[in-house]
Each structure stands twice: as C-alpha cells, then as structure tokens.
Amino acid sequence: MRHQRKSSALLSGALFLTVAFAAGPARAAAVAESPICLRVEYLANPLGIDAHAPRFQWIPENTERDEKQTAYQILIAGNPSALAKDSGDQWDSGKVESGDSTQIAYAGRPLESGHRYYWKVRYWDKEGAASPYSEPAYFEMGLLERSDWKGQWIGGFNMMRKEFTLDGRVERARAYVTALGYYELRLNGRKVGHRVLDPAWTVYPRRVLYSTYDVTRLLKPGTNAVGAMLGGGWATLPIGKPYCSEPAFLLQLNIDLEGGKQLSIVSDGSWEGKQGPVVSDSVYDGEVYDARVEVSGWDQPGLKDSGWAAVKILLGTDGALSSQMMPPIRVTDTLTPKSMTNPDPGVYVYDFGQNTTGWAVLQVRGSRGTAVKMRYSELIYPDGTVNRANLRAAKSRDIYILRGGEPEVYEPRFTYHGFRYVELTGFPGTPSLDTLRARVVHSAVRETGSFVASKQILNQIQQLIHWGQLSNLMSIPTDCDQRDERQGWMGDAQVSAEEAMMNFDMAAFYTNFIRDIRDSQHLDGSVPDTVPHKYGMYPSDPAWGAAYPLLCWYMWQQYSDRQILEENYNGLKKYIEFLRSRAQDNVLRYSYYGDWVAIEPTPGELVSDFYFYYDTRILADIAKILGKTEDAATYSTESDQIKDAFNKAFYNPHSDFYANGSQTAQALPLFLDLFANPLSRYNYNPVFGHLTNDITYGHNTHLTTGFIGVKYLLPVLTEYGRNDLAYELATQTTYPSWGYMIERGATTLWELWQEKTGPSMNSHDHIMFGSLGAWFYRALGGIRQAEASVGYRQLVIDPGIVDDLDWASASMETVQGRVSSSWSRSPGSIKLDVTVPVGTDARVLVPKEEEMTVGMVKVTEGGHLVWQDNRFVAGDAGVVGAEAVVNGVRFRVGSGHYSFALTGE
Ligand code: BGC
C-alpha cells in the first residue's frame, strides 16, 4: 500500500482521485488517508457555536512515513448536497499552502444564528498529492445576538410548564436553554438530552452559558407540553452573598414546521408553576424529594391538576448569554456496590470500592410516606459506620419520601456528592446489594492519554490521578468534591493542568475556564484565589493567580492556541503589572498559602517571587509570539531584574542554598534556571547537590514539599540527571508519598500527605498532588516537546530507563495526531516503539543500558539495520539520521510508526 501511494504521488489531486477509483479495491486503502477527527472549536459536530470565526482542526492521516501536510482546502456549505458536489458555497478556503491542521479560523461569508453548516477538508502531502476529502462533518451556530432571545427569565416555582399547539409536522426544532442554578428541561414527558447539573457554573453577573438541544423528534403535531424543573445550584448557595435569591430559567425553543412556518416558544409570563416534589436542594447538603407531591403527567399535554399559578418574571442577569462550548456534565458510568454491611440495627453501609463524584440511585418499595435517607462519605470508622467528619458543614445526604405501593426508583438531580460509601437508613424491610447503584458524574471530557508501566504502584497512582482528576471537573476545575467547598481554587488548577491535558482532552474546558478568570479580573488587574470567586482572597496568592498566565501558556504549548494568547494579552499584562505594583525592589513578597500542605515549610515570599518571575517571563514570551516586540523586550528585561533580585533575596552564598534549605526552596529556582552560578567553586551545582542530599540523607528518600513544590521537584531531578531519584520518590510507599496513600487504601488522591480522618481539613479527593501525572508521560514514557515546539510539531522521545522498570508505555492523542512511546528491556537488548504524527519531526533516543558502550551497540528498526559500528546506516524509510549520545543513540525521524531494537554489550 505504501508503494502504491508513492507511485501516485506526482499526480494532481483530482487525477489521483480518479485513478484511485479506476484502480479498484487495490487502492481503496488510500481513502482511509483522508483527514480524520474533524473538530470545530475543539468539539466534534457541535451545536451552538457562538464564535463568529470558529476554528477548525483535523488530523491528516497518512500511513506513509515521513509525511506531512503541505497544503489544505476546507469547504463549507449551507447544505449537505452542495458539499457532496464539492461546493463550498459558504466558504471555500481554496488551496492554502500550510502545514497547519489546527486553529484554522473561518474566513467565509457571515455565519448566521441557528444555522447548520457542513464541512469537509482535504490536504496535500509532501509530494504534492491531494488526499481524498474527509467524511463530511457539521457545526451549528448558536444564538449569536441578544435579540435572538425573545423570552424572559422566569421562576418563583421549582416546577414550571406550558402547553402549546403545533399545526403541522415538525421539520426542525432547537431548544436553547439556561438557568441561574440548575434546570431539567422536559418535553412531552421526556427529559431533554443527557446533560445533568447544567448549565456550567460561571461568573453569572458577567456570563451565563446556554445549552443547545436538537428536540425535533420530541415534538409532534397538535398539543405539546414543555416543562422545567429548577434547582438552586451555585446560584443560590449561601456562600458569601448568593448570586440570586431564587433560581431563574430562560428558554428559546425555535420550531420550523413543514411548509416553512416558523414559531418560537419562550419562557415568559404565560407559563404556570407549582412547587414540585423536590422539597429542598443544595449542592452541599443534597436533596429532599417527596414523591407524594409528584404530579403525574405534569410535563405532558392535557394536564388536569389544580394549584398551578402564574410564574414570576425575574431579572435574571445582565451578563452575556454565551453558548456552552465544552463537554457538559454527564453521568459517565454506573457502579455496583462491592459490599453491604449492617453495622447497627437499621443502618446499612454500601461500599462502592471507589471514591467518586455523583450520587446514588435507590430502588425501594414500601408504604407511602416512608422516608429513606442516604448519607454519603469518603471514609468509614473501624466499626463500619460512615465517617463524615471531613465533610465539615456539608450535609451531603439525600432523602426520599415514598409514594407507596409499586416499586420506586429515585436519584437526585440538583446536587452531587463526593463519596465511596453510602449509608442507608429508614429503608422499609431489608435492603440488598441491588438496592443502590452509584452514578459517576463529572464534565465528560474525553480520555486522550494512557500510561502503563511494569511497576504496579505507578499504574495504581495513574488510576488515582484519573479518578481524582475527573471527579474534580464539575464545569470548573475544583479542589475537592465532597466538603462544603468544591471551589475553582486556582493553585490546584494550575498545578494539575498539564497532567489533565495529557490524560484528557481539556482544550474546550480550559478555554471556558480562562474566560471565567478574565470575567473575574478586577480593574486593577488582580484575579481572585477561586474562580468564580467565592472563597479566598482578592488579590489571589501569587501562586494561585499564576493559573491565569500558566493556563494560557499550557493552552499554547499543548494545543497551539494562539487565540487564547491574543484574547488574554491585555488581561495578562494587567495582571503582571498588578504584581509589579505590589513588588518592592523587584521582589514580590506577599503570600497567603505558599507551598501549601508542605511537610517542611518554605518561606511564602520565595514561592510568590518565583511566580512573579515565571509570570513575567511567560508574558515576555507571549509578547514575542504575538509580535509585540517592544513589550517583549521590556518584560524580558524585567524578568532578568527579578531574577537578580530573587537570588539576592533568597540565595545564601555561605550555605550555598536557597532560603531555609527546604526542597521546594531549591526545586523552584532550579526549575526556571534561576540559580546564577550552576557550577560553583566545587565544580558542581551546589543547590542541586543540597536538594538531592536533603532527599536522600535528610529524609531517607522522601519528599517534604507541598503541592506547589511537588509540581517541580520530580521534573527538576529528571532534568538535572537524577531520574533514578525522581523514580524512587514516585514509587516510595512509606510516608510521605503517593504510594503511602495507596497502601492506606486510597482510591483518589488525598489533600494531605498525612492520613487524617478527623474533622480537620483532609479531603480524600484532591487533585493537586496529581501533577505527578505529567512526569509519568515525560520522564518515564519519554514523550516531550522540543524547546519552543507547540502542539507537538517537534517531538522529543526520551524514554526514562530506570533500574527497577522493565517497560513503560505512554500514548497521547495530541492536536497533531497520536503520539506514543513504549519501551521494554531484556538482558542485552532494549526495544522502543514510537508513533510520530504526520507533520511532526522527532528526535528519538534509543537508550542503552548503562553498562553498554555506544560503540558496541547495534540498532535495528523494523528489522532493518540503522546503527552499527558507531555509524548511522541510512536506507530505512523515515529514519533520516542518527548520532551517538552518552545514554544511547539519538535518531531523527519523520512521521510514522517505528520499532527500534538496540542490542549490544
Ligand atoms: C483548598 C486547597 C486550596 C487552599 C488554599 C483549601 O481549602 O482545598 O486545595 O488551594 O484552600 O489554601
């Protein structure tokens, strides 16, 4: 197949297509090489795009090695048949010479509110041959103007309804819906869509997000009924000043009937409401649901019931109505309990075996008015009863009051809990394992990465990170999921972001969160500790505020997102200027939390000043990328000044270490190369020497950092040549370590290195120690980007062979395509399998064992000799060169899949 493709390379695109057809099935494989994974604003076939110039991306597949895209053509049409005829009546980009397959902004005729557009793309390869077009994809615009919304914010009841008549068949119908709080939209007796806890929590006074649903099939000619249930969500929760005193709801239901008639059903004063069965609901406390109050058929036409009254018209918010262009919160899994115990009479405790986020589903049959209670916990006491001490003030319980008679099934709608155990009381009769199930609920981001290794503890930590990360994505990145907090703490968000981006597709999620940060910024440039701001301070601790520049920067590095840099440039500049206004003699000293939850303290001012430098340097880099030369020069001079001042303030030339000598105080400056004199009088880096001594001898190979320090500690050890020591820390099983948590039964990461189970601050599901996940991919899997590479265009594969490990395997779906690196070793040989996406160049280190001599090793790729007698052997497709390095042979390769094997002595 490879050769066939090559022979047609010189043919023009159109001709190639014809020839491919004429040649019949033998050439059919070329079709598979059309672009795949088409996305608009990072989403697959999205509804409700409200960017005026949406950005497109695809992956140019090609089974040939060393291939790249040299040009592309996008066609966008107003209907599928035009597109099928290769007409881009909306936009035909023409042939654009470019290797970019992501961040391509729309440049066609203005896109209209509510319209669906169809698109496809093709690309030209290295030899100038055109690929076939991709399968068609689509995107649909949301409501672009405020005037597209005809309805009013309504409320006053938690159950509201309206009937309406359609005099014809429905051709197309879309519901655009939002709430201050949570809503459940219902049409003709059915829940609309699969979203839960919708819409996302945003800075409501600035921006609320609406969701778009295709409801064509839920409507029918004749009488229809639309209903909405409302919950308070984050809008009415009394932390600080609630956003509003009661939830509010807004709907725009646009219907096209057969024959061209259009009509809209909107939320307005014609709706009627009643208090429904949800007696109370609270994110922290849970729900009380009285099934006796249910009104059967309330969301269907023809309701005969009394007590419904006109709804209230509410002010809602003046904030912008934006489309929710990110993965919604959904139920992603249902867990079966591992065990049920009966520690006290009438008290049953279910263990789901996994700490997670969501709620329980109850199956029950009993007499009317029986109240069944479910209380959630992460922990149990030795006597088997639930330990809820660490939930603080969160009641975290759901109560269901039975209708009576037939079997009943209940699950709450407007709350969520962080839990592994559920205590069931008040149950009529004896429950069984089947009485409860657990719903797993979080922002449904796609898993895009995987890491596995021969050492089981690493896989267990990876699992903890996986669960901990997902359970802390509730439309914003949260600190925890169980106690009376669950906030968008920015420090936690910034340290975990790289890990999250490697394990999951976070592009759309963080795009939204960065908007939230911008919406939270004060005029003086300061940002808060939590976004949306409820907890913590304004201005943020500098290590927390650093989430603003760092998330923008990671979006650039991981996804090539230049637009984020552009949109936030002024905001970032204001933020850094704010920090500057608080600095004295170029040192920023104010700090609240510093290296939070550390075992050995580090002066908070060192942590703050480190981020002052980091942020300024990032701003200088962004200015350079955006072509703002003057700013780039200014901020790079300023960052040099901060660097000097940092060393003056915190480096002690007599002791040869920073500040009080803590691990964090050394790791931070080493990470950013702040240490001015790496080779001191002893011809070795004394700061790094002090750090490794402290770990090895001072603490018997344990870390002492908090969650800020740990983000940099292992990468620094690896970078300065002690991957072995980093590995020992990562696999340590005694206190303090990740392994210690696992030995003590953790299934998500703790907030503290200590195992605390009392009423103090000790969540058992915090994600910030999960920053280690990024180190797995980079240091053990060996997947890195070359300096200055963005979006994985220049890859460095540098597997971390450590003594104790037989193999490791990492893979990531990047914007460029799939990247993977898997290595294994056996006596006398090392194997390395690598996948490099189309358009990416890679430098691949095939490592040797320490005792081998480079001059004596032989390397093959797919059975072909590529290195022998200290020389590169040319001829293997895609392998363009090689050089000997201290720890192996480094090859230069183009795209493709490679299987290297090194043997030698
Ligand atoms: C949160 C942390 C957060 C911290 C700020 C805690 O309550 O759970 O993770 O970053 O406050 O100090």
Coordinates of N, CA, C and O in Angstrom, one line a residue, residues 524-589:
D524 N -8.0 46.7 38.7 CA -6.6 46.9 39.0 C -5.7 45.7 38.5 O -4.5 45.7 38.7
G525 N -6.3 44.8 37.8 CA -5.5 43.7 37.2 C -5.5 42.4 38.1 O -5.1 41.4 37.6
S526 N -5.9 42.5 39.3 CA -5.8 41.4 40.2 C -6.9 40.3 39.9 O -7.9 40.6 39.3
V527 N -6.6 39.1 40.2 CA -7.5 38.0 40.0 C -7.7 37.3 41.4 O -6.9 37.5 42.2
P528 N -8.8 36.6 41.5 CA -9.0 36.0 42.9 C -8.4 34.6 43.1 O -8.0 34.0 42.1
D529 N -8.4 34.2 44.3 CA -7.9 32.8 44.6 C -8.8 31.7 44.0 O -8.3 30.7 43.6
T530 N -10.1 32.0 43.9 CA -11.0 31.0 43.4 C -11.8 31.7 42.2 O -12.2 32.8 42.3
V531 N -12.0 30.9 41.2 CA -12.8 31.4 40.0 C -13.9 30.3 39.7 O -13.6 29.1 39.6
P532 N -15.2 30.7 39.7 CA -15.7 32.0 40.1 C -15.4 32.3 41.5 O -15.3 31.4 42.3
H533 N -15.3 33.6 41.9 CA -14.8 33.9 43.2 C -15.9 33.7 44.3 O -16.9 34.4 44.3
K534 N -15.6 32.8 45.2 CA -16.5 32.6 46.4 C -15.6 32.5 47.6 O -16.0 33.0 48.7
Y535 N -14.6 31.8 47.5 CA -13.7 31.5 48.6 C -12.4 32.3 48.4 O -12.0 32.7 47.3
G536 N -11.6 32.5 49.5 CA -10.3 33.0 49.3 C -10.3 34.5 49.1 O -11.3 35.2 49.3
M537 N -9.2 35.0 48.5 CA -9.0 36.5 48.5 C -8.9 37.1 47.1 O -8.6 36.4 46.2
Y538 N -9.1 38.4 47.1 CA -8.7 39.3 46.1 C -7.7 40.2 46.7 O -8.0 40.9 47.6
P539 N -6.5 40.4 46.2 CA -5.9 39.6 45.1 C -5.5 38.2 45.5 O -5.3 38.0 46.7
S540 N -5.4 37.4 44.6 CA -5.0 36.0 44.9 C -3.6 35.9 45.5 O -2.8 36.8 45.2
D541 N -3.3 34.8 46.1 CA -2.0 34.4 46.4 C -1.3 34.3 45.0 O -1.9 33.7 44.1
P542 N -0.1 34.9 44.9 CA 0.6 34.8 43.5 C 0.7 33.4 43.0 O 0.7 33.3 41.7
A543 N 0.8 32.4 43.8 CA 0.9 31.1 43.3 C -0.4 30.6 42.8 O -0.5 29.7 41.9
W544 N -1.5 31.2 43.2 CA -2.8 30.8 42.8 C -3.2 31.6 41.5 O -3.6 31.1 40.5
G545 N -2.9 32.9 41.6 CA -3.1 33.8 40.4 C -2.3 33.3 39.2 O -2.7 33.6 38.1
A546 N -1.2 32.7 39.4 CA -0.4 32.2 38.3 C -1.2 31.3 37.4 O -0.8 31.1 36.2
A547 N -2.3 30.8 37.8 CA -3.2 30.0 36.9 C -3.5 30.8 35.7 O -3.6 30.2 34.6
Y548 N -3.6 32.1 35.8 CA -4.0 32.9 34.6 C -3.0 32.8 33.5 O -3.2 32.2 32.4
P549 N -1.7 33.2 33.8 CA -0.7 33.1 32.7 C -0.4 31.6 32.4 O -0.3 31.2 31.2
L550 N -0.4 30.7 33.4 CA 0.1 29.4 33.1 C -1.0 28.6 32.3 O -0.6 27.9 31.3
L551 N -2.2 28.7 32.6 CA -3.2 28.0 31.8 C -3.2 28.5 30.3 O -3.3 27.7 29.4
C552 N -3.1 29.8 30.1 CA -2.9 30.3 28.8 C -1.7 29.7 28.1 O -1.8 29.3 26.9
W553 N -0.6 29.7 28.8 CA 0.6 29.2 28.3 C 0.5 27.7 27.9 O 1.0 27.3 26.9
Y554 N -0.1 26.9 28.8 CA -0.2 25.5 28.5 C -1.2 25.3 27.3 O -1.0 24.3 26.5
M555 N -2.2 26.1 27.2 CA -3.1 26.0 26.0 C -2.3 26.2 24.7 O -2.6 25.6 23.7
W556 N -1.3 27.1 24.8 CA -0.5 27.4 23.6 C 0.5 26.2 23.4 O 0.5 25.7 22.3
Q557 N 1.1 25.7 24.4 CA 2.0 24.6 24.3 C 1.4 23.3 23.8 O 1.8 22.6 22.9
Q558 N 0.2 23.0 24.5 CA -0.4 21.7 24.2 C -1.2 21.7 22.9 O -1.3 20.8 22.2
Y559 N -1.9 22.9 22.7 CA -2.9 22.9 21.6 C -2.6 24.0 20.5 O -3.5 24.2 19.7
S560 N -1.5 24.6 20.6 CA -1.2 25.7 19.6 C -2.2 26.8 19.6 O -2.5 27.4 18.6
D561 N -2.8 27.1 20.8 CA -3.9 28.0 20.8 C -3.4 29.4 20.9 O -3.2 30.0 22.0
R562 N -3.3 30.0 19.7 CA -2.8 31.4 19.7 C -3.9 32.4 20.1 O -3.6 33.5 20.7
Q563 N -5.1 32.0 19.8 CA -6.2 32.9 20.1 C -6.3 33.2 21.6 O -6.6 34.3 22.0
I564 N -6.1 32.2 22.4 CA -6.1 32.4 23.9 C -5.1 33.5 24.2 O -5.3 34.3 25.1
L565 N -3.9 33.4 23.6 CA -2.9 34.4 23.9 C -3.3 35.8 23.5 O -3.2 36.8 24.2
E566 N -3.9 35.9 22.3 CA -4.4 37.2 21.8 C -5.5 37.7 22.7 O -5.4 38.9 23.1
E567 N -6.5 36.9 23.0 CA -7.6 37.4 23.8 C -7.3 37.8 25.2 O -7.9 38.6 25.8
N568 N -6.2 37.2 25.7 CA -5.9 37.4 27.1 C -4.6 38.3 27.3 O -4.2 38.6 28.4
Y569 N -4.1 38.8 26.2 CA -2.8 39.5 26.3 C -3.0 40.7 27.2 O -2.2 40.9 28.2
N570 N -4.0 41.5 27.0 CA -4.2 42.7 27.8 C -4.5 42.3 29.3 O -4.0 42.9 30.2
G571 N -5.3 41.3 29.5 CA -5.6 40.8 30.8 C -4.4 40.3 31.5 O -4.1 40.7 32.7
L572 N -3.5 39.6 30.8 CA -2.3 39.1 31.4 C -1.3 40.2 31.8 O -0.7 40.3 32.8
K573 N -1.3 41.2 30.9 CA -0.4 42.3 31.1 C -0.8 43.1 32.4 O 0.0 43.5 33.2
K574 N -2.2 43.3 32.4 CA -2.7 44.0 33.6 C -2.4 43.2 34.9 O -2.1 43.8 35.9
Y575 N -2.5 41.9 34.8 CA -2.2 41.0 36.0 C -0.8 41.2 36.4 O -0.4 41.4 37.6
I576 N 0.1 41.1 35.4 CA 1.6 41.2 35.8 C 1.9 42.6 36.3 O 2.7 42.7 37.2
E577 N 1.3 43.6 35.7 CA 1.5 44.9 36.1 C 1.0 45.1 37.6 O 1.6 45.8 38.4
F578 N -0.1 44.4 37.9 CA -0.6 44.4 39.2 C 0.5 43.8 40.2 O 0.8 44.4 41.2
L579 N 1.0 42.7 39.8 CA 2.0 42.1 40.7 C 3.2 43.0 40.9 O 3.7 43.2 42.0
R580 N 3.6 43.7 39.8 CA 4.7 44.6 39.8 C 4.4 45.7 40.8 O 5.3 46.2 41.6
S581 N 3.2 46.2 40.8 CA 2.8 47.3 41.7 C 2.9 46.8 43.2 O 3.0 47.7 44.1
R582 N 2.9 45.5 43.4 CA 3.0 45.0 44.8 C 4.4 44.6 45.2 O 4.7 44.2 46.3
A583 N 5.3 44.7 44.2 CA 6.7 44.3 44.5 C 7.5 45.4 45.0 O 7.2 46.6 44.7
Q584 N 8.5 45.1 45.7 CA 9.5 46.1 46.2 C 10.9 45.7 45.8 O 11.3 44.5 46.0
D585 N 11.6 46.6 45.1 CA 12.9 46.3 44.6 C 12.9 45.0 43.8 O 13.8 44.1 44.0
N586 N 11.9 44.8 43.0 CA 11.8 43.7 42.2 C 11.5 42.3 42.9 O 11.8 41.3 42.3
V587 N 11.1 42.4 44.1 CA 10.8 41.2 44.9 C 9.4 41.2 45.3 O 8.9 42.2 45.9
L588 N 8.6 40.2 44.9 CA 7.2 40.2 45.3 C 7.1 39.3 46.5 O 7.4 38.1 46.5
R589 N 6.7 39.8 47.7 CA 6.8 39.1 48.9 C 5.4 38.6 49.5 O 5.4 37.8 50.3

